[in-house]
mmCIF file with all atom_site columns, C-alpha atoms in Angstrom:
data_model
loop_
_atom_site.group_PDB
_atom_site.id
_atom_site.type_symbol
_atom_site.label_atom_id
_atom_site.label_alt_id
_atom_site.label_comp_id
_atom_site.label_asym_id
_atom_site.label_entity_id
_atom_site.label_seq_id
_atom_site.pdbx_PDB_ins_code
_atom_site.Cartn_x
_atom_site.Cartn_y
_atom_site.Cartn_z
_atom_site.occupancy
_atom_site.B_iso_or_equiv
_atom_site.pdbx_formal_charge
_atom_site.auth_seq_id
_atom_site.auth_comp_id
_atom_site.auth_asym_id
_atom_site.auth_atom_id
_atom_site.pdbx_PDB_model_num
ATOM 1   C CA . UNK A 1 1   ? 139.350 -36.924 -4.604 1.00 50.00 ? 102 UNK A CA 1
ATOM 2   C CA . UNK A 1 2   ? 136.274 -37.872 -6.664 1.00 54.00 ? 103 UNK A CA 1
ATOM 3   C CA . UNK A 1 3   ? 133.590 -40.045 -4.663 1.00 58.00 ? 104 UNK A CA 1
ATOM 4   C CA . UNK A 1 4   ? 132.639 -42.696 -6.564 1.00 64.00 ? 105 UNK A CA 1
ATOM 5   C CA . UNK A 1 5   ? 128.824 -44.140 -6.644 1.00 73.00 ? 106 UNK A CA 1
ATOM 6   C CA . UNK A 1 6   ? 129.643 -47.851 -6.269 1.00 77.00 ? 107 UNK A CA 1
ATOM 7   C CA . UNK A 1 7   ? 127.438 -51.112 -5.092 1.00 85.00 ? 108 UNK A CA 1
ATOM 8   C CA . UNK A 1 8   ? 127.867 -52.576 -1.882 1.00 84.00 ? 109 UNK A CA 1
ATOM 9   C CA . UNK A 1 9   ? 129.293 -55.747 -3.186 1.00 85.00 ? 110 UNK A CA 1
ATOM 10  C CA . UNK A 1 10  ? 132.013 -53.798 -5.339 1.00 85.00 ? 111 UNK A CA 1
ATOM 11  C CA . UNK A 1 11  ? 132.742 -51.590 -2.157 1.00 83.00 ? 112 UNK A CA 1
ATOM 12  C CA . UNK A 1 12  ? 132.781 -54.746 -0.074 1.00 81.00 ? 113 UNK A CA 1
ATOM 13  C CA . UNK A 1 13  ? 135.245 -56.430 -3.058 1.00 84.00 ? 114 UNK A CA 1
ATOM 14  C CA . UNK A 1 14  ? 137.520 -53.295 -2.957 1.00 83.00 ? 115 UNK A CA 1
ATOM 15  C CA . UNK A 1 15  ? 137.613 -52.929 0.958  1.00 79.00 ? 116 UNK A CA 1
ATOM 16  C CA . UNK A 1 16  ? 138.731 -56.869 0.508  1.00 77.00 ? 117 UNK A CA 1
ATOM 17  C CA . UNK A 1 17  ? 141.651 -55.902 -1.782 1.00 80.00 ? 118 UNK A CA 1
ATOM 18  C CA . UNK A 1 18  ? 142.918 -53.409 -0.256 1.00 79.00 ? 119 UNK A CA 1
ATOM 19  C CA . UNK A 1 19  ? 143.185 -55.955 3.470  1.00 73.00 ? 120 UNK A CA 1
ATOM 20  C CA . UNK A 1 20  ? 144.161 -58.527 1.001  1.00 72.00 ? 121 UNK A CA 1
ATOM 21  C CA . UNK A 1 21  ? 147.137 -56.207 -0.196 1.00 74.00 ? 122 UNK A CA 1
ATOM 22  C CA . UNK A 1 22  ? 148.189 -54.671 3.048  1.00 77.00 ? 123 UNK A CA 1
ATOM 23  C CA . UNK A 1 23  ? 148.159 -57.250 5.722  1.00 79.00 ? 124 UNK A CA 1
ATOM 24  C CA . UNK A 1 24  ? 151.260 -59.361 6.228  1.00 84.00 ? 125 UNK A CA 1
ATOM 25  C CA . UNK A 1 25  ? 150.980 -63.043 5.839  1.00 86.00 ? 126 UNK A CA 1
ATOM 26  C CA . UNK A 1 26  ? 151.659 -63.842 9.678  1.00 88.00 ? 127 UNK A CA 1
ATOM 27  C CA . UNK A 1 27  ? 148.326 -61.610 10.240 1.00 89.00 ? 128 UNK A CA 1
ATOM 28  C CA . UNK A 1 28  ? 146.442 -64.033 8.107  1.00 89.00 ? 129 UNK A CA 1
ATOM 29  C CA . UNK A 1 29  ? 147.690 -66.785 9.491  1.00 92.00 ? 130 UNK A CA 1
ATOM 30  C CA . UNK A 1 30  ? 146.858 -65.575 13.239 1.00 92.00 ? 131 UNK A CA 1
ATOM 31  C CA . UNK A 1 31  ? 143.206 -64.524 11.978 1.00 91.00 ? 132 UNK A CA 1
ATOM 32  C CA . UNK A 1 32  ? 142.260 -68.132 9.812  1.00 93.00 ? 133 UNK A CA 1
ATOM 33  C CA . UNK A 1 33  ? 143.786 -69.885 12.790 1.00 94.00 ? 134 UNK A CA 1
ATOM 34  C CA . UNK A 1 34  ? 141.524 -67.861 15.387 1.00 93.00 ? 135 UNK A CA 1
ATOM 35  C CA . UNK A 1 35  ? 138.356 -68.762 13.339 1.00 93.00 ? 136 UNK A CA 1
ATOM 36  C CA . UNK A 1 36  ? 139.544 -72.365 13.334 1.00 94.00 ? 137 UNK A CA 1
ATOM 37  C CA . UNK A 1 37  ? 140.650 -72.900 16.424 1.00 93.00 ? 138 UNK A CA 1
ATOM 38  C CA . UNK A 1 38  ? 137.179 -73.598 18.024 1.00 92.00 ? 139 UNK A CA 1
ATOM 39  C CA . UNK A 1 39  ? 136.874 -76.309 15.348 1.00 93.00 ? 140 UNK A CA 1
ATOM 40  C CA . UNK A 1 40  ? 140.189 -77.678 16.157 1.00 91.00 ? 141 UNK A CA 1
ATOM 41  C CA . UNK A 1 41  ? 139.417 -77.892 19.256 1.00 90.00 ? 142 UNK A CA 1
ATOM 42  C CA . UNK A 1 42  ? 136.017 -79.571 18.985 1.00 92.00 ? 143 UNK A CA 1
ATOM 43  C CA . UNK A 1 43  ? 137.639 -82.173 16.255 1.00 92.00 ? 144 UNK A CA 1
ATOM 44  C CA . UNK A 1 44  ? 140.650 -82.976 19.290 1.00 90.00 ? 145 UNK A CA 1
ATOM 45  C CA . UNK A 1 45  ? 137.592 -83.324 22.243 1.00 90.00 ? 146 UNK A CA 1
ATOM 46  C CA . UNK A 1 46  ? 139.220 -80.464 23.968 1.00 84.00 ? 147 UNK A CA 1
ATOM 47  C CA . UNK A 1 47  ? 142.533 -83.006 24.068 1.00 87.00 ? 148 UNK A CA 1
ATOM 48  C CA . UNK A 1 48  ? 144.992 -80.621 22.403 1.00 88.00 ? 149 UNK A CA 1
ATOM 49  C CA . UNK A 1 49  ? 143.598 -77.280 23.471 1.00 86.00 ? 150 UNK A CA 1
ATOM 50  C CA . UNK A 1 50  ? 146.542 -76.352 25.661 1.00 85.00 ? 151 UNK A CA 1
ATOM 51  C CA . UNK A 1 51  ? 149.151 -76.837 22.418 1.00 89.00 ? 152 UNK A CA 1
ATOM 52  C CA . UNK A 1 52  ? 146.809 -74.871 20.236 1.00 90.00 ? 153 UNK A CA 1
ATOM 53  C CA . UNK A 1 53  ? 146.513 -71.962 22.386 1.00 89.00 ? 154 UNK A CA 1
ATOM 54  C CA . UNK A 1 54  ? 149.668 -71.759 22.640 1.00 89.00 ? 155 UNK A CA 1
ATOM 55  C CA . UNK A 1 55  ? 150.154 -72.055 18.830 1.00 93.00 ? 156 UNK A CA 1
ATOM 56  C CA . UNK A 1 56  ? 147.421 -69.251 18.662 1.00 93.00 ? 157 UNK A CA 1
ATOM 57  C CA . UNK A 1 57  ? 149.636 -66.592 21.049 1.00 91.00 ? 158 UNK A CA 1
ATOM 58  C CA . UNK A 1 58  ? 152.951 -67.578 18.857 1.00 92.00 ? 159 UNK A CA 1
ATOM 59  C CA . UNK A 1 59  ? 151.237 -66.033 15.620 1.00 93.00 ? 160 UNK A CA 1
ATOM 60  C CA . UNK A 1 60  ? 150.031 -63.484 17.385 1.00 92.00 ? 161 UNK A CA 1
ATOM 61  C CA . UNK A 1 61  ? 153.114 -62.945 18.246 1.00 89.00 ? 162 UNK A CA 1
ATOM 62  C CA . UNK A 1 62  ? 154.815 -63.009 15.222 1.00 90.00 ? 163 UNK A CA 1
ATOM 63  C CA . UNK A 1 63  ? 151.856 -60.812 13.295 1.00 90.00 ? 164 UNK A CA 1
ATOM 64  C CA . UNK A 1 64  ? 152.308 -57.837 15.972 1.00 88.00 ? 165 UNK A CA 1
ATOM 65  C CA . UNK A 1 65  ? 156.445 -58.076 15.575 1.00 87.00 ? 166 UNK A CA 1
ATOM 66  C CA . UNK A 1 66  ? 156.138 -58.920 11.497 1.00 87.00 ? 167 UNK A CA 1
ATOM 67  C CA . UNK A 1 67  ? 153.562 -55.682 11.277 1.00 86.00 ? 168 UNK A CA 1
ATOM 68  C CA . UNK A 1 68  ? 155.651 -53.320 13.359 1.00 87.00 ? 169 UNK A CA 1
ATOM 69  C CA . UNK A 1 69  ? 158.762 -54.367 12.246 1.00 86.00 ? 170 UNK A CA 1
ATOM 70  C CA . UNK A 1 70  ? 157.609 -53.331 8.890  1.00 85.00 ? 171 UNK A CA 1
ATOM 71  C CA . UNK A 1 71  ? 157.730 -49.877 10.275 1.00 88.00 ? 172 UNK A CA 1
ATOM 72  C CA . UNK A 1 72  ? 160.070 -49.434 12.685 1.00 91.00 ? 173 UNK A CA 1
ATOM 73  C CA . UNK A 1 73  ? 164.208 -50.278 12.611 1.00 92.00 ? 174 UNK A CA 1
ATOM 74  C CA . UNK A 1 74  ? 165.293 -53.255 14.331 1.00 90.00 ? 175 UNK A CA 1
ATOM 75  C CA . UNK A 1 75  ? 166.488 -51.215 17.771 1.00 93.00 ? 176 UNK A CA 1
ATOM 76  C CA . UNK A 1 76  ? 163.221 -49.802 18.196 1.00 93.00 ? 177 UNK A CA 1
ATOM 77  C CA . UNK A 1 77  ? 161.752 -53.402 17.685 1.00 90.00 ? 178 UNK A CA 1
ATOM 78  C CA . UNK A 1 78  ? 163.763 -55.049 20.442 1.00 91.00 ? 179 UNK A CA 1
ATOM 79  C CA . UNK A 1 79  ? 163.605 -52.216 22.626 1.00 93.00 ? 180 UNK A CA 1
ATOM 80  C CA . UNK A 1 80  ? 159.405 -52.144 22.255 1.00 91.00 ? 181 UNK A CA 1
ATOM 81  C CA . UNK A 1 81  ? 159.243 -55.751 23.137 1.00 87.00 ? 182 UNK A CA 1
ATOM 82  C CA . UNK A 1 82  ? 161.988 -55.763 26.266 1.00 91.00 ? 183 UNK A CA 1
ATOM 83  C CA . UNK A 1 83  ? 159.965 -52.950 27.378 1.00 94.00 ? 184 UNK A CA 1
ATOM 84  C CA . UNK A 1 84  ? 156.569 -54.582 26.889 1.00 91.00 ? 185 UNK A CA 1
ATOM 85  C CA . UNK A 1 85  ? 157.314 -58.083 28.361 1.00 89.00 ? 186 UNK A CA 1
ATOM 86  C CA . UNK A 1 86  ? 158.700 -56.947 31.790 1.00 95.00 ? 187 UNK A CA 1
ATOM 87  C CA . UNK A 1 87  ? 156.238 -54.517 32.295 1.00 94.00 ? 188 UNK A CA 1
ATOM 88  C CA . UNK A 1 88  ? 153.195 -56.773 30.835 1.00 90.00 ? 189 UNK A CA 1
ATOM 89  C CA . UNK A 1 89  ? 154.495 -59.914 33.536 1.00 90.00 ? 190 UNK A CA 1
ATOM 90  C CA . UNK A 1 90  ? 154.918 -57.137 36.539 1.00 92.00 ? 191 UNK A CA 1
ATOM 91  C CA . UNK A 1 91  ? 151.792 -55.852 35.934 1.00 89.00 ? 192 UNK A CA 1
ATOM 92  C CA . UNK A 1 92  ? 150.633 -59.418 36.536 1.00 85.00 ? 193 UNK A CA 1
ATOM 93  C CA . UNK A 1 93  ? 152.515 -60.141 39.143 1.00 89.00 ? 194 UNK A CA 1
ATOM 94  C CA . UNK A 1 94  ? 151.448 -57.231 40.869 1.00 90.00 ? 195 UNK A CA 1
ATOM 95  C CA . UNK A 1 95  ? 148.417 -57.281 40.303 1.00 87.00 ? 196 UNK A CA 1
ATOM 96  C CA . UNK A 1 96  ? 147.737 -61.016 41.238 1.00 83.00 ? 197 UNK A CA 1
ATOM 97  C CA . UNK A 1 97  ? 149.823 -60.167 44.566 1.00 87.00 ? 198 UNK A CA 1
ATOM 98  C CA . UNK A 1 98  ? 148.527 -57.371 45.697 1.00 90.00 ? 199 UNK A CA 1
ATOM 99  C CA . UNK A 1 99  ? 145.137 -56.540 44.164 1.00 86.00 ? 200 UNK A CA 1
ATOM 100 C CA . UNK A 1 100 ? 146.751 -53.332 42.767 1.00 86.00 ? 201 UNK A CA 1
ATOM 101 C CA . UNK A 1 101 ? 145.737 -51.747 40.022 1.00 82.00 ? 202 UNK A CA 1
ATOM 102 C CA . UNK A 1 102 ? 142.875 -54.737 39.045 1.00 80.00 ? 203 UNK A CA 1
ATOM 103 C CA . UNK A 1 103 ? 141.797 -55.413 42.485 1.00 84.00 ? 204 UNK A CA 1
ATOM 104 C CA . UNK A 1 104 ? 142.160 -58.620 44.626 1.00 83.00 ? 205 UNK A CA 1
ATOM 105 C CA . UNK A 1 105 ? 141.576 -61.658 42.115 1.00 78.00 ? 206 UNK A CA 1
ATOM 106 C CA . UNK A 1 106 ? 142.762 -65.182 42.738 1.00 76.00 ? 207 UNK A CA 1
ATOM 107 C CA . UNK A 1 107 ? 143.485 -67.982 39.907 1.00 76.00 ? 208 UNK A CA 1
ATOM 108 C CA . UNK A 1 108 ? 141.451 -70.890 40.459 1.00 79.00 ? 209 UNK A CA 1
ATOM 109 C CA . UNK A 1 109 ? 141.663 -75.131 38.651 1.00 78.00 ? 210 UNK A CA 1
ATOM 110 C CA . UNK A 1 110 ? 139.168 -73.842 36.333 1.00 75.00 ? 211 UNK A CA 1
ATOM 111 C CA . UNK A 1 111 ? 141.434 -71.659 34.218 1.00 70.00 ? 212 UNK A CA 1
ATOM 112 C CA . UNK A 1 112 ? 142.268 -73.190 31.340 1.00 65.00 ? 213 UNK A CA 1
ATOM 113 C CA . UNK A 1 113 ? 144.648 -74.584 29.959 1.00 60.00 ? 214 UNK A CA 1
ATOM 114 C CA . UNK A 1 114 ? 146.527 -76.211 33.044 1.00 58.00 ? 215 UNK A CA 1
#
């Protein structure tokens, strides 16, 4: 393959082309909202933070299944996330119980949302 001498602003425009090209719509979505949330947020006065988060997780959501379901069958899929869901909320609960593996940590009114 032939290296080509380009600009920075045509490698920039070709490095946006290709991301343009290859990442799912539910990716974009979950990015734009990310940068926007903060401004949602400061538009609501913190008010609708909780419902926004949560709107933020669901997209991330669905731009983790929509990317890996682009690659993998359907079984694989369902068996990733009934693996990862368990395991993520023992790990949790575990950990939040017992101090094991993260060490003894409490939650407190201050985390956020409530």
């Amino acid at each position: 393959m032939e290296r080509v001498n380009q600009s920075p602003l045509a490698a920039g425009r070709a490095l946006w082309q290709r991301l343009a090209a290859d990442l799912p719509l539910p990716t974009w979505a979950w990015l734009i909202f990310t940068i926007a949330l903060p401004i949602l947020d400061y538009l609501a006065h913190g008010a609708q933070y909780p419902a926004l988060a949560s709107l933020g997780v669901l997209l991330q959501l669905s731009a983790v299944v929509f990317i890996l379901g682009r690659g993998w069958s359907l079984r694989q899929l369902i068996d990733a996330v009934g693996a990862a869901v368990p395991l993520a909320w023992a790990a949790e609960w575990l950990g939040s119980t017992t101090g094991f593996p993260f060490g003894v940590y409490r939650y407190t009114d201050l985390l956020q949302p409530q």
